[in-house]
Amino acid sequence: MEVLKTNDDHTLKLLIVDDDDVDRERIRRMLSKSDIETSISEASSVEDSMDFLSNNDYDCVIVDYRLGLNSGLTLLNNIRTIMESHCAVIMVTGLGDEEVAAEAMRLGASDYLLKNQLQSTQLIRAITSSIHRAELEKKLHDMAHYDNLTGLASRPLLLENLQQIVINEDAAAVAFLDLDNFKPVNDNYGHDIGDYVLVTIANRLKQVARKNDILARIGGDEFVLLLRDVSSEKECSGFLNRLIELINTPIELAKFDCQVQVSASIGVALVSNDGLDADTILRRADQTMYQAKNMGRNNIIFFDPEEESRQYARRAMLQAAERGIVRHEFELHYQPQIDMVNHKIIGVEALIRWNHPTMGFLYPVDFTEVLEHPSTGVLIGEWVLQEALRQHNIWQKNDLVISVNIAPAHLLSKDFVQRLDQLLKSIPNFNPNLLEIEILETVSISDILNAVEVVKACCKLGIHVALDDFGTGYSSLNYLKQLPLNTLKIDRSFIQNILSDPEDRAIVACIVALSKAFNYKLIAEGVESLEHEQALIDIGCLCGQGYFIAKPMAAGNMTIWIQYYSQKHSVH
C-alpha cells in the first residue's frame, strides 16, 4: 500500500477534538479507508486537547465547532500559542454558518467542513491540502524568522521574543556581538570560508547558550544573545567571558592547512521596566558594542545611561555644527607670527571660532569632537581653507604666510589633495608657498604611511607643511626624515616654564638644534612675556607667537594690527 508521509518522512500524527464519541469514531473509520499511515489521538474537550497539544507535535488537528460548553473557536484562538511548530487545523461542524466559517479561517483554520456532507475522500483531501499549506507557511515563516546560513533566529524573531519579555516585565539581557577581524578572513580566503567561520561561531554560541536563551544572527558578522532571567551585570559577565574565550579559540581551515582566529566585541543592555520597547533596547546594545570596539575590541561593555547622554549630546553637537556651517555661525580669528629679532610679521595662523546660538562664543577646545569627526571635521576644514584663502586674498600681502590647522579626518579624507588643488587654482594669482597647513604630531604618526603620502602630494602643489605641538608626540628621527616638513612648532607646554625649569629649557634647545639639522623653520607657541621672548632668542628660537605678541583677533582687527605693528617697528 502506498503511504503518504510528510516531508520529514514520519507517520502523520493527527488529533481529533470532538465531544461526541460517535463522531470521533466516524472520522477514524474514514481515515482507515485511506492510504495514509496515521497515528491518531483523541480529545473530548478543550481542556484535554490543550494537554495533548502542550506535550505533542501534530501534523493536523481536526476540531469540532461544538465542544460541550465551549466552542472550537476557543481552541483555535489558543492553538498557535500552544504549539511552536506550524500545524494544520481543520474545523468540522453540523452548522452551515458562513460567519462561523469566516471566523474559523481568521483564527487559523486551514479548512472548514460540514459533518453531514463529510466523506472519506473529502476529509483526506482536506487533510493533505492543509498539511501542505502548513508546511509552506512554516517554510515562509522560517525564511522570515531564521537565518538561512546558521539556523539562528533572525532580527524579526529576536525582536518578537524581546518584546514579549518587555510586555511580561521579565528579567533579561541583550548581548550584541560583533566579530573582530572577520573581514580579512573573507578577503584572504573567500566567502565560503567566511561562511564556514560564521557557522562555527554560531555553533559555539549554541554550546554555551541555555535552553531558554535566544540566539540570533542579524547581520554579516553580527550576533545577538537574548539571555533570559538575567538581572545584573554580574550574572552576565561570567557567561560572556566564557563565550569570548570560546570565540577566541582558533578555527582550523583544513583546505588551507592553517588556522584563523577572530575575537568579539560585545555590548550588553539589561532589560529594565522603564517602558522601553524592543527596538530601543537592541539599539542600546548595538551602540554599546561600538564602544567596546573603540576601546580596543575583544571585550565586553555594559550600557551606561550617562554614556548614552554623552553620546546624545555629541550627536546634537555634530548636528548643530552642520547647521552652523549653513547659517554662517563659524568665523576665523587670526594670530600673528613674528620674527622676534627683526620684529617682522612672517605669518598669521587662522583659528576657528563658533558663535553657537545657545552656548555662546566657543573655542576649538569646546568642540574638539566636532573638528575630529570624519563628517563635520571635513566640512568645517573645507570651509576654513576657503575662508582663510579668501581673507588672504583681501590682504594682498605677498610675503605673509597663512597657516591653517588641518584635522586628521580632513587630512586623510578622500581626495583631500585634489580638492585643495582646485581651491588654490580658484584664487587668482595666489602663490601656494604662502599657504602652510599644520598637522598634529600625535595624530599623523598614528597613520604615518597615509600621512606621508598626503603631505608629499601637498608639497608638490607648493604648499608648506608645519608639524604642530612638536614635542608632545612620539616622533622619531626616521619619522621626521620621511615627512617633507617646512616648519616645526614648539608646543606651548615647553615654553611656559622655560624661565624656571632647566629641563624644559634643555628640551627647547634640543628642538632648536634639531630644526637646524633638518633645516626647518622654527616657531615657538605660547610666548607670554618679554622674558619668554628673550629666553627663546638666547636659545636660538627666533620666531614665535603668543599673547605677548598679540591675541587672536577677527580679520578686521588683524588688518589694523598689521598696519600698527609694521609702522611701530619701521622707525627702528
Coordinates of C-alpha atoms in Angstrom, one line a residue:
M1 CA 0.0 0.0 0.0
E2 CA 1.3 3.5 -1.0
V3 CA 1.8 5.5 2.2
L4 CA 1.6 9.3 2.1
K5 CA 4.0 10.8 4.5
T6 CA 5.2 14.3 5.4
N7 CA 8.4 15.9 4.2
D8 CA 10.1 14.8 7.4
D9 CA 9.2 11.2 6.5
H10 CA 7.2 10.2 9.6
T11 CA 3.7 8.8 10.1
L12 CA 1.0 11.5 10.2
K13 CA 0.1 12.5 13.7
L14 CA -3.5 13.6 14.0
L15 CA -5.5 14.9 16.9
I16 CA -9.3 14.6 16.8
V17 CA -11.1 17.0 19.2
D18 CA -14.8 16.2 19.4
D19 CA -17.1 15.7 22.5
D20 CA -19.2 13.1 20.6
D21 CA -17.7 9.6 20.7
V22 CA -19.7 8.5 17.6
D23 CA -18.4 11.4 15.5
R24 CA -14.8 10.7 16.6
E25 CA -15.2 7.0 15.6
R26 CA -16.7 8.1 12.3
I27 CA -13.7 10.2 11.5
R28 CA -11.4 7.3 12.5
R29 CA -13.2 5.0 10.0
M30 CA -12.9 7.5 7.2
L31 CA -9.1 7.8 7.8
S32 CA -8.7 4.0 7.9
K33 CA -10.1 3.7 4.4
S34 CA -7.3 5.9 3.0
D35 CA -3.7 5.2 2.0
I36 CA -2.4 7.5 4.8
E37 CA -0.4 6.0 7.6
T38 CA -1.6 7.7 10.7
S39 CA -1.2 7.9 14.5
I40 CA -4.4 9.3 16.0
S41 CA -5.0 10.8 19.4
E42 CA -8.5 11.8 20.7
A43 CA -9.7 14.5 23.0
S44 CA -13.3 15.3 24.0
S45 CA -12.8 18.8 25.4
V46 CA -10.8 22.0 25.1
E47 CA -9.0 21.2 28.3
D48 CA -8.0 17.7 27.2
S49 CA -6.9 18.9 23.8
M50 CA -4.7 21.6 25.4
D51 CA -2.9 18.9 27.3
F52 CA -2.3 16.9 24.1
L53 CA -1.1 20.0 22.2
S54 CA 1.2 21.1 25.0
N55 CA 3.0 17.7 25.1
N56 CA 3.0 16.5 21.5
D57 CA 3.6 17.8 17.9
Y58 CA 0.8 17.1 15.5
D59 CA 0.6 17.4 11.7
C60 CA -3.1 18.1 11.7
V61 CA -5.8 18.8 14.3
I62 CA -9.5 18.2 13.5
V63 CA -11.7 20.3 15.7
D64 CA -15.4 20.2 16.2
Y65 CA -17.2 23.5 16.4
R66 CA -19.3 22.4 19.4
L67 CA -17.2 21.2 22.4
G68 CA -19.6 21.0 25.3
L69 CA -20.0 24.4 26.9
N70 CA -17.1 25.7 24.8
S71 CA -16.6 26.4 21.2
G72 CA -13.9 25.0 18.9
L73 CA -13.1 28.6 18.2
T74 CA -11.7 28.9 21.7
L75 CA -9.2 26.2 20.9
L76 CA -8.4 27.8 17.6
N77 CA -7.7 31.0 19.3
N78 CA -5.0 29.4 21.5
I79 CA -3.6 26.7 19.4
R80 CA -0.9 28.9 17.7
T81 CA 0.5 30.0 21.0
I82 CA 0.5 26.4 22.4
M83 CA 2.3 24.8 19.6
E84 CA 5.7 26.0 18.5
S85 CA 5.6 24.4 15.0
H86 CA 3.0 25.2 12.3
C87 CA 0.1 22.8 12.4
A88 CA -2.8 22.3 10.0
V89 CA -6.2 22.8 11.6
I90 CA -9.5 21.7 10.2
M91 CA -12.8 22.6 11.7
V92 CA -15.8 20.4 11.3
T93 CA -19.4 21.3 12.3
G94 CA -23.0 20.4 11.8
L95 CA -23.8 24.1 11.1
G96 CA -23.6 25.7 7.7
D97 CA -23.0 29.1 9.1
E98 CA -20.8 31.3 6.9
E99 CA -19.9 33.7 9.7
V100 CA -18.6 30.8 11.8
A101 CA -16.6 29.6 8.8
A102 CA -15.1 33.0 8.3
E103 CA -14.2 33.4 12.0
A104 CA -12.6 29.9 12.0
M105 CA -10.5 30.8 9.0
R106 CA -9.5 34.1 10.6
L107 CA -8.3 32.3 13.7
G108 CA -6.1 30.0 11.7
A109 CA -8.2 27.1 10.5
S110 CA -6.9 25.7 7.2
D111 CA -10.3 24.4 6.1
Y112 CA -14.0 24.2 7.2
L113 CA -16.1 21.0 6.6
L114 CA -19.7 20.2 7.2
K115 CA -20.4 16.9 9.1
N116 CA -23.5 16.0 7.2
Q117 CA -21.6 16.2 3.9
L118 CA -18.3 14.7 5.1
Q119 CA -16.9 11.8 3.1
S120 CA -13.6 9.9 3.3
T121 CA -12.1 11.3 0.1
Q122 CA -13.1 14.9 1.1
L123 CA -11.6 14.5 4.5
I124 CA -8.4 13.0 3.2
R125 CA -8.1 15.8 0.5
A126 CA -8.7 18.4 3.2
I127 CA -6.0 16.9 5.5
T128 CA -3.5 16.6 2.6
S129 CA -4.1 20.1 1.4
S130 CA -4.0 21.6 4.9
I131 CA -0.7 19.9 5.8
H132 CA 0.9 21.1 2.6
R133 CA -0.3 24.6 3.2
A134 CA 1.0 24.4 6.8
E135 CA 4.4 23.2 5.5
L136 CA 4.6 26.1 3.1
E137 CA 3.6 28.5 5.9
K138 CA 6.4 27.0 8.0
K139 CA 8.9 27.5 5.2
L140 CA 7.9 31.1 4.7
H141 CA 7.9 31.6 8.5
D142 CA 11.4 30.1 8.7
M143 CA 12.7 32.2 5.9
A144 CA 11.5 35.3 7.6
H145 CA 12.4 34.3 11.2
Y146 CA 15.6 32.2 10.8
D147 CA 19.0 32.9 9.3
N148 CA 19.5 30.6 6.3
L149 CA 23.2 30.1 6.9
T150 CA 23.4 29.4 10.7
G151 CA 19.9 28.4 11.6
L152 CA 19.8 31.0 14.3
A153 CA 16.9 33.4 14.8
S154 CA 16.7 36.5 12.5
R155 CA 16.0 40.0 13.6
P156 CA 12.2 39.8 13.4
L157 CA 12.0 36.7 15.6
L158 CA 14.5 38.2 18.1
L159 CA 12.5 41.4 18.4
E160 CA 9.3 39.4 18.8
N161 CA 10.8 37.4 21.7
L162 CA 12.3 40.5 23.2
Q163 CA 9.1 42.5 23.0
Q164 CA 7.3 39.7 24.8
I165 CA 9.8 39.8 27.6
V166 CA 9.3 43.6 27.8
I167 CA 5.5 43.1 28.0
N168 CA 5.8 40.4 30.7
E169 CA 8.3 42.6 32.6
D170 CA 10.7 39.6 32.8
A171 CA 14.4 40.0 33.6
A172 CA 16.7 39.6 30.7
A173 CA 19.8 40.9 29.0
V174 CA 20.6 41.6 25.3
A175 CA 24.2 41.0 24.3
F176 CA 25.1 42.4 20.9
L177 CA 28.2 40.6 19.5
D178 CA 30.3 41.7 16.5
L179 CA 33.3 39.7 15.3
D180 CA 36.6 41.5 15.2
N181 CA 39.0 40.9 12.3
F182 CA 36.4 39.0 10.3
K183 CA 36.8 41.0 7.1
P184 CA 40.4 39.7 6.5
V185 CA 39.0 36.2 6.6
N186 CA 36.7 36.9 3.7
D187 CA 39.3 38.9 1.9
N188 CA 42.1 36.3 2.2
Y189 CA 40.2 33.0 2.0
G190 CA 37.0 33.8 0.2
H191 CA 33.3 34.0 1.2
D192 CA 32.9 30.2 1.5
I193 CA 35.5 30.1 4.3
G194 CA 33.9 33.2 5.8
D195 CA 30.6 31.4 5.9
Y196 CA 32.3 28.4 7.5
V197 CA 33.7 30.6 10.2
L198 CA 30.3 32.2 10.8
V199 CA 28.7 28.8 11.2
T200 CA 31.5 27.7 13.5
I201 CA 30.9 30.7 15.7
A202 CA 27.1 30.1 15.7
N203 CA 27.7 26.5 16.8
R204 CA 30.0 27.8 19.6
L205 CA 27.2 30.2 20.7
K206 CA 24.8 27.2 20.8
Q207 CA 27.3 25.3 23.0
V208 CA 27.2 27.8 25.8
A209 CA 23.6 29.1 25.5
R210 CA 21.0 27.9 27.9
K211 CA 17.8 26.2 26.8
N212 CA 15.6 29.3 27.1
D213 CA 18.1 31.8 25.6
I214 CA 17.5 33.1 22.1
L215 CA 20.4 33.2 19.6
A216 CA 20.2 35.4 16.5
R217 CA 22.3 36.4 13.6
I218 CA 21.1 39.9 12.4
G219 CA 23.9 40.9 10.1
G220 CA 27.0 39.8 8.3
D221 CA 29.1 39.1 11.4
E222 CA 26.7 40.4 14.0
F223 CA 25.1 38.1 16.5
V224 CA 22.7 38.7 19.4
L225 CA 22.2 36.7 22.5
L226 CA 18.9 37.2 24.4
L227 CA 19.7 36.0 27.9
R228 CA 16.6 35.2 29.9
D229 CA 16.3 35.5 33.7
V230 CA 19.3 37.7 34.0
S231 CA 19.0 40.9 36.0
S232 CA 22.6 42.1 36.7
E233 CA 25.9 42.7 35.1
K234 CA 27.5 40.2 37.4
E235 CA 25.2 37.4 36.2
C236 CA 26.1 38.2 32.6
S237 CA 29.8 38.7 33.0
G238 CA 30.8 35.1 33.8
F239 CA 28.8 33.7 30.9
L240 CA 30.0 36.3 28.4
N241 CA 33.7 36.0 29.4
R242 CA 33.5 32.2 28.8
L243 CA 31.9 33.0 25.4
I244 CA 34.7 35.3 24.4
E245 CA 37.3 32.7 25.4
L246 CA 35.4 30.1 23.2
I247 CA 35.2 32.5 20.2
N248 CA 38.9 33.3 20.5
T249 CA 39.7 29.6 20.0
P250 CA 41.5 29.2 16.6
I251 CA 39.4 27.7 13.8
E252 CA 41.1 25.0 11.7
L253 CA 41.0 25.5 7.9
A254 CA 41.9 22.1 6.5
K255 CA 41.7 23.3 2.9
F256 CA 44.4 25.8 3.6
D257 CA 46.3 23.8 6.2
C258 CA 46.1 26.8 8.6
Q259 CA 44.1 28.4 11.4
V260 CA 42.2 31.6 11.6
Q261 CA 41.3 33.4 14.8
V262 CA 38.6 36.0 15.4
S263 CA 37.5 37.8 18.5
A264 CA 34.3 39.5 19.6
S265 CA 33.3 42.9 20.9
I266 CA 30.1 42.7 23.0
G267 CA 27.7 45.4 24.1
V268 CA 25.2 44.5 26.7
A269 CA 21.9 46.2 27.6
L270 CA 19.8 44.9 30.6
V271 CA 16.1 44.8 30.1
S272 CA 14.6 47.1 32.8
N273 CA 11.0 48.0 33.5
D274 CA 11.3 51.6 32.2
G275 CA 8.9 51.5 29.3
L276 CA 11.4 51.0 26.5
D277 CA 10.4 48.8 23.5
A278 CA 12.4 46.0 22.0
D279 CA 13.9 48.2 19.2
T280 CA 15.3 50.7 21.7
I281 CA 16.8 48.0 23.9
L282 CA 18.5 46.4 20.9
R283 CA 19.8 49.7 19.7
R284 CA 21.3 50.4 23.1
A285 CA 23.2 47.1 23.0
D286 CA 24.3 47.9 19.4
Q287 CA 25.6 51.3 20.4
T288 CA 27.4 49.8 23.4
M289 CA 29.0 47.2 21.2
Y290 CA 30.6 50.0 19.1
Q291 CA 32.0 51.5 22.4
A292 CA 33.6 48.1 23.1
K293 CA 35.2 48.1 19.6
N294 CA 36.5 51.6 20.1
M295 CA 38.0 50.6 23.5
G296 CA 40.3 48.0 22.0
R297 CA 38.0 45.2 20.9
N298 CA 37.7 41.7 22.3
N299 CA 35.9 43.0 25.4
I300 CA 32.5 43.5 27.0
I301 CA 30.9 46.8 27.7
F302 CA 27.6 47.3 29.5
F303 CA 25.2 50.0 28.6
D304 CA 25.7 53.2 30.7
P305 CA 22.8 55.8 30.8
E306 CA 25.4 58.5 31.4
E307 CA 27.4 57.5 28.4
E308 CA 24.2 57.5 26.3
S309 CA 23.6 61.1 27.5
R310 CA 27.1 62.0 26.4
Q311 CA 26.5 60.3 23.0
Y312 CA 23.3 62.2 22.6
A313 CA 25.0 65.5 23.4
R314 CA 27.7 64.6 21.0
R315 CA 25.3 63.8 18.2
A316 CA 23.4 67.0 18.9
M317 CA 26.7 69.0 18.7
L318 CA 27.5 67.4 15.4
Q319 CA 24.1 68.2 14.0
A320 CA 24.4 71.8 15.3
A321 CA 27.8 72.1 13.6
E322 CA 26.4 71.0 10.3
R323 CA 23.6 73.6 10.7
G324 CA 26.2 76.2 11.8
I325 CA 28.1 75.9 8.6
V326 CA 24.9 76.7 6.6
R327 CA 24.0 79.5 9.0
H328 CA 27.4 81.1 8.9
E329 CA 28.0 80.7 12.7
F330 CA 31.7 79.9 12.3
E331 CA 34.3 82.6 11.9
L332 CA 38.1 82.8 11.8
H333 CA 40.4 84.7 14.1
Y334 CA 44.0 85.3 13.3
Q335 CA 47.1 85.3 15.4
P336 CA 50.3 86.8 14.1
Q337 CA 53.6 85.0 13.9
I338 CA 56.7 87.3 14.0
D339 CA 60.5 87.2 13.7
M340 CA 61.2 88.3 17.3
V341 CA 64.7 89.7 16.4
N342 CA 63.8 91.8 13.4
H343 CA 60.2 92.5 14.5
K344 CA 58.8 91.4 11.2
I345 CA 55.5 89.8 10.6
I346 CA 56.1 86.5 8.9
G347 CA 52.7 84.9 9.0
V348 CA 49.3 84.5 10.7
E349 CA 47.6 81.4 12.0
A350 CA 43.9 81.0 11.2
L351 CA 42.0 79.9 14.3
I352 CA 38.3 78.8 14.2
R353 CA 35.6 80.2 16.5
W354 CA 32.0 79.2 16.8
N355 CA 29.2 81.6 17.6
H356 CA 26.9 78.9 18.9
P357 CA 23.2 80.0 19.1
T358 CA 22.7 78.8 22.6
M359 CA 26.2 78.1 24.1
G360 CA 27.8 81.4 23.0
F361 CA 31.3 82.0 21.7
L362 CA 33.2 78.7 21.6
Y363 CA 36.9 78.0 21.1
P364 CA 38.1 74.8 19.4
V365 CA 38.7 73.1 22.7
D366 CA 35.0 73.3 23.3
F367 CA 34.1 71.4 20.2
T368 CA 37.1 69.1 19.6
E369 CA 34.9 66.1 18.8
V370 CA 33.2 68.1 16.0
L371 CA 36.6 69.0 14.4
E372 CA 37.8 65.4 14.7
H373 CA 34.7 63.7 13.4
P374 CA 35.1 62.3 9.9
S375 CA 32.0 64.1 8.6
T376 CA 31.9 67.5 10.3
G377 CA 35.7 67.7 10.5
V378 CA 35.9 67.6 6.7
L379 CA 33.0 70.0 6.2
I380 CA 34.5 72.6 8.6
G381 CA 38.0 72.0 7.4
E382 CA 37.0 72.8 3.8
W383 CA 35.2 76.0 5.0
V384 CA 38.3 77.1 7.0
L385 CA 40.6 76.7 4.0
Q386 CA 38.3 78.6 1.7
E387 CA 37.7 81.4 4.2
A388 CA 41.4 81.7 5.1
L389 CA 42.5 82.0 1.5
R390 CA 39.6 84.4 0.7
Q391 CA 40.9 86.7 3.6
H392 CA 44.5 86.4 2.5
N393 CA 43.4 87.5 -1.0
I394 CA 41.8 90.6 0.6
W395 CA 45.0 91.4 2.5
Q396 CA 47.1 91.2 -0.7
K397 CA 50.2 90.5 1.2
N398 CA 52.8 88.7 -0.9
D399 CA 55.1 88.0 2.0
L400 CA 52.5 86.9 4.5
V401 CA 52.2 83.1 5.1
I402 CA 48.8 82.0 6.3
S403 CA 48.7 78.8 8.5
V404 CA 45.7 76.6 8.7
N405 CA 45.2 73.7 11.1
I406 CA 44.1 70.5 9.3
A407 CA 42.3 67.9 11.4
P408 CA 43.3 64.2 10.9
A409 CA 39.9 63.3 9.5
H410 CA 40.3 66.1 7.0
L411 CA 43.9 65.4 6.0
L412 CA 43.3 61.7 5.4
S413 CA 39.9 62.2 3.8
K414 CA 39.3 61.0 0.2
D415 CA 40.5 63.4 -2.5
F416 CA 41.9 65.9 0.0
V417 CA 44.8 66.9 -2.2
Q418 CA 42.6 67.2 -5.3
R419 CA 40.1 69.4 -3.6
L420 CA 42.9 71.6 -2.2
D421 CA 44.5 71.9 -5.6
Q422 CA 41.1 73.0 -7.1
L423 CA 40.7 75.6 -4.3
L424 CA 44.2 77.0 -4.9
K425 CA 43.5 77.3 -8.7
S426 CA 40.2 79.1 -8.0
I427 CA 42.1 82.1 -6.4
P428 CA 43.7 84.4 -9.0
N429 CA 47.5 84.8 -8.7
F430 CA 47.7 83.0 -5.3
N431 CA 51.2 81.7 -4.5
P432 CA 50.8 78.2 -2.9
N433 CA 54.0 78.9 -0.9
L434 CA 52.0 81.3 1.2
L435 CA 49.7 78.6 2.5
E436 CA 51.0 76.4 5.3
I437 CA 49.0 73.5 6.6
E438 CA 49.6 72.5 10.2
I439 CA 49.2 68.8 11.2
L440 CA 49.5 67.4 14.7
E441 CA 52.5 65.2 15.5
T442 CA 50.4 62.8 17.7
V443 CA 47.9 62.2 15.0
S444 CA 49.9 62.0 11.9
I445 CA 52.2 59.3 13.4
S446 CA 49.2 57.1 14.1
D447 CA 48.7 56.7 10.3
I448 CA 52.2 57.6 9.1
L449 CA 52.1 55.9 5.7
N450 CA 49.0 57.7 4.6
A451 CA 50.0 60.9 6.2
V452 CA 53.4 60.9 4.4
E453 CA 51.8 60.3 1.0
V454 CA 49.3 63.2 1.5
V455 CA 52.0 65.5 2.8
K456 CA 54.2 64.7 -0.2
A457 CA 51.4 65.4 -2.5
C458 CA 50.7 68.8 -0.8
C459 CA 54.3 69.7 -1.2
K460 CA 54.2 69.1 -4.9
L461 CA 51.4 71.7 -5.0
G462 CA 53.9 74.2 -3.5
I463 CA 52.2 74.2 -0.1
H464 CA 54.3 74.4 3.1
V465 CA 53.7 71.9 5.9
A466 CA 54.2 72.5 9.7
L467 CA 54.3 69.9 12.4
D468 CA 52.2 71.4 15.2
D469 CA 52.7 70.9 19.0
F470 CA 56.1 69.4 18.4
G471 CA 57.4 67.5 21.4
T472 CA 54.1 66.2 22.7
G473 CA 54.0 63.2 20.5
Y474 CA 56.3 60.3 19.7
S475 CA 58.1 61.3 16.6
S476 CA 61.3 59.5 15.7
L477 CA 64.1 61.0 13.6
N478 CA 63.2 58.5 10.9
Y479 CA 59.6 59.8 11.0
L480 CA 60.8 63.4 10.6
K481 CA 63.0 62.2 7.7
Q482 CA 60.0 60.7 5.9
L483 CA 57.8 63.8 6.2
P484 CA 58.7 66.6 3.9
L485 CA 58.2 69.4 6.5
N486 CA 59.0 73.1 6.4
T487 CA 58.2 74.1 9.9
L488 CA 58.3 72.8 13.5
K489 CA 56.1 74.5 16.1
I490 CA 57.3 74.1 19.7
D491 CA 54.3 73.2 21.9
R492 CA 53.4 75.9 24.5
S493 CA 53.8 73.5 27.4
F494 CA 57.6 73.7 27.0
I495 CA 57.6 77.5 26.6
Q496 CA 55.6 78.2 29.7
N497 CA 58.2 77.0 32.1
I498 CA 61.3 77.8 30.1
L499 CA 62.3 80.6 32.6
S500 CA 62.2 78.3 35.7
D501 CA 62.6 74.7 34.5
P502 CA 66.0 73.7 33.3
E503 CA 64.6 70.6 31.7
D504 CA 62.1 72.5 29.6
R505 CA 64.8 74.9 28.6
A506 CA 67.0 71.9 27.6
I507 CA 64.2 70.4 25.6
V508 CA 63.7 73.6 23.7
A509 CA 67.4 73.8 23.0
C510 CA 67.4 70.3 21.6
I511 CA 64.4 71.1 19.3
V512 CA 66.3 74.2 18.1
A513 CA 69.3 72.0 17.2
L514 CA 67.0 69.5 15.6
S515 CA 65.4 72.2 13.4
K516 CA 68.7 73.5 12.3
A517 CA 69.9 70.0 11.4
F518 CA 66.8 69.4 9.3
N519 CA 66.7 72.9 8.0
Y520 CA 63.3 73.6 9.4
K521 CA 61.8 77.0 10.2
L522 CA 61.0 77.0 14.0
I523 CA 58.2 78.8 15.7
A524 CA 57.5 78.9 19.4
E525 CA 53.9 78.9 20.6
G526 CA 52.8 80.5 23.8
V527 CA 55.2 83.5 24.0
E528 CA 53.6 85.2 27.0
S529 CA 56.1 87.8 28.1
L530 CA 59.2 89.8 27.1
E531 CA 61.3 87.4 29.3
H532 CA 60.0 84.4 27.3
E533 CA 60.8 86.2 24.1
Q534 CA 64.3 87.0 25.1
A535 CA 65.0 83.5 26.5
L536 CA 63.9 82.0 23.2
I537 CA 66.1 84.3 21.2
D538 CA 69.0 83.4 23.5
I539 CA 68.4 79.7 22.9
G540 CA 68.2 80.2 19.2
C541 CA 64.5 80.2 18.5
L542 CA 63.9 83.4 16.6
C543 CA 60.2 83.2 15.6
G544 CA 57.2 83.0 17.8
Q545 CA 53.5 83.7 18.5
G546 CA 51.6 84.2 21.7
Y547 CA 49.6 86.6 23.8
F548 CA 52.6 88.8 24.5
I549 CA 52.8 89.5 20.7
A550 CA 49.1 89.5 20.1
K551 CA 46.0 87.6 20.9
P552 CA 44.0 86.0 18.1
M553 CA 41.6 88.6 16.6
A554 CA 39.0 89.0 13.9
A555 CA 40.1 89.7 10.4
G556 CA 39.2 93.4 10.5
N557 CA 41.3 93.9 13.7
M558 CA 44.1 91.8 12.2
T559 CA 44.3 94.3 9.3
I560 CA 44.6 97.2 11.7
W561 CA 47.2 95.3 13.8
I562 CA 49.4 94.5 10.8
Q563 CA 49.5 98.2 9.9
Y564 CA 50.1 99.2 13.5
Y565 CA 52.9 96.7 14.1
S566 CA 54.6 97.5 10.8
Q567 CA 54.6 101.2 11.4
K568 CA 55.7 100.8 15.0
H569 CA 58.8 98.9 14.1
S570 CA 59.6 100.6 10.8
V571 CA 61.3 103.5 12.6
H572 CA 63.9 101.3 14.2

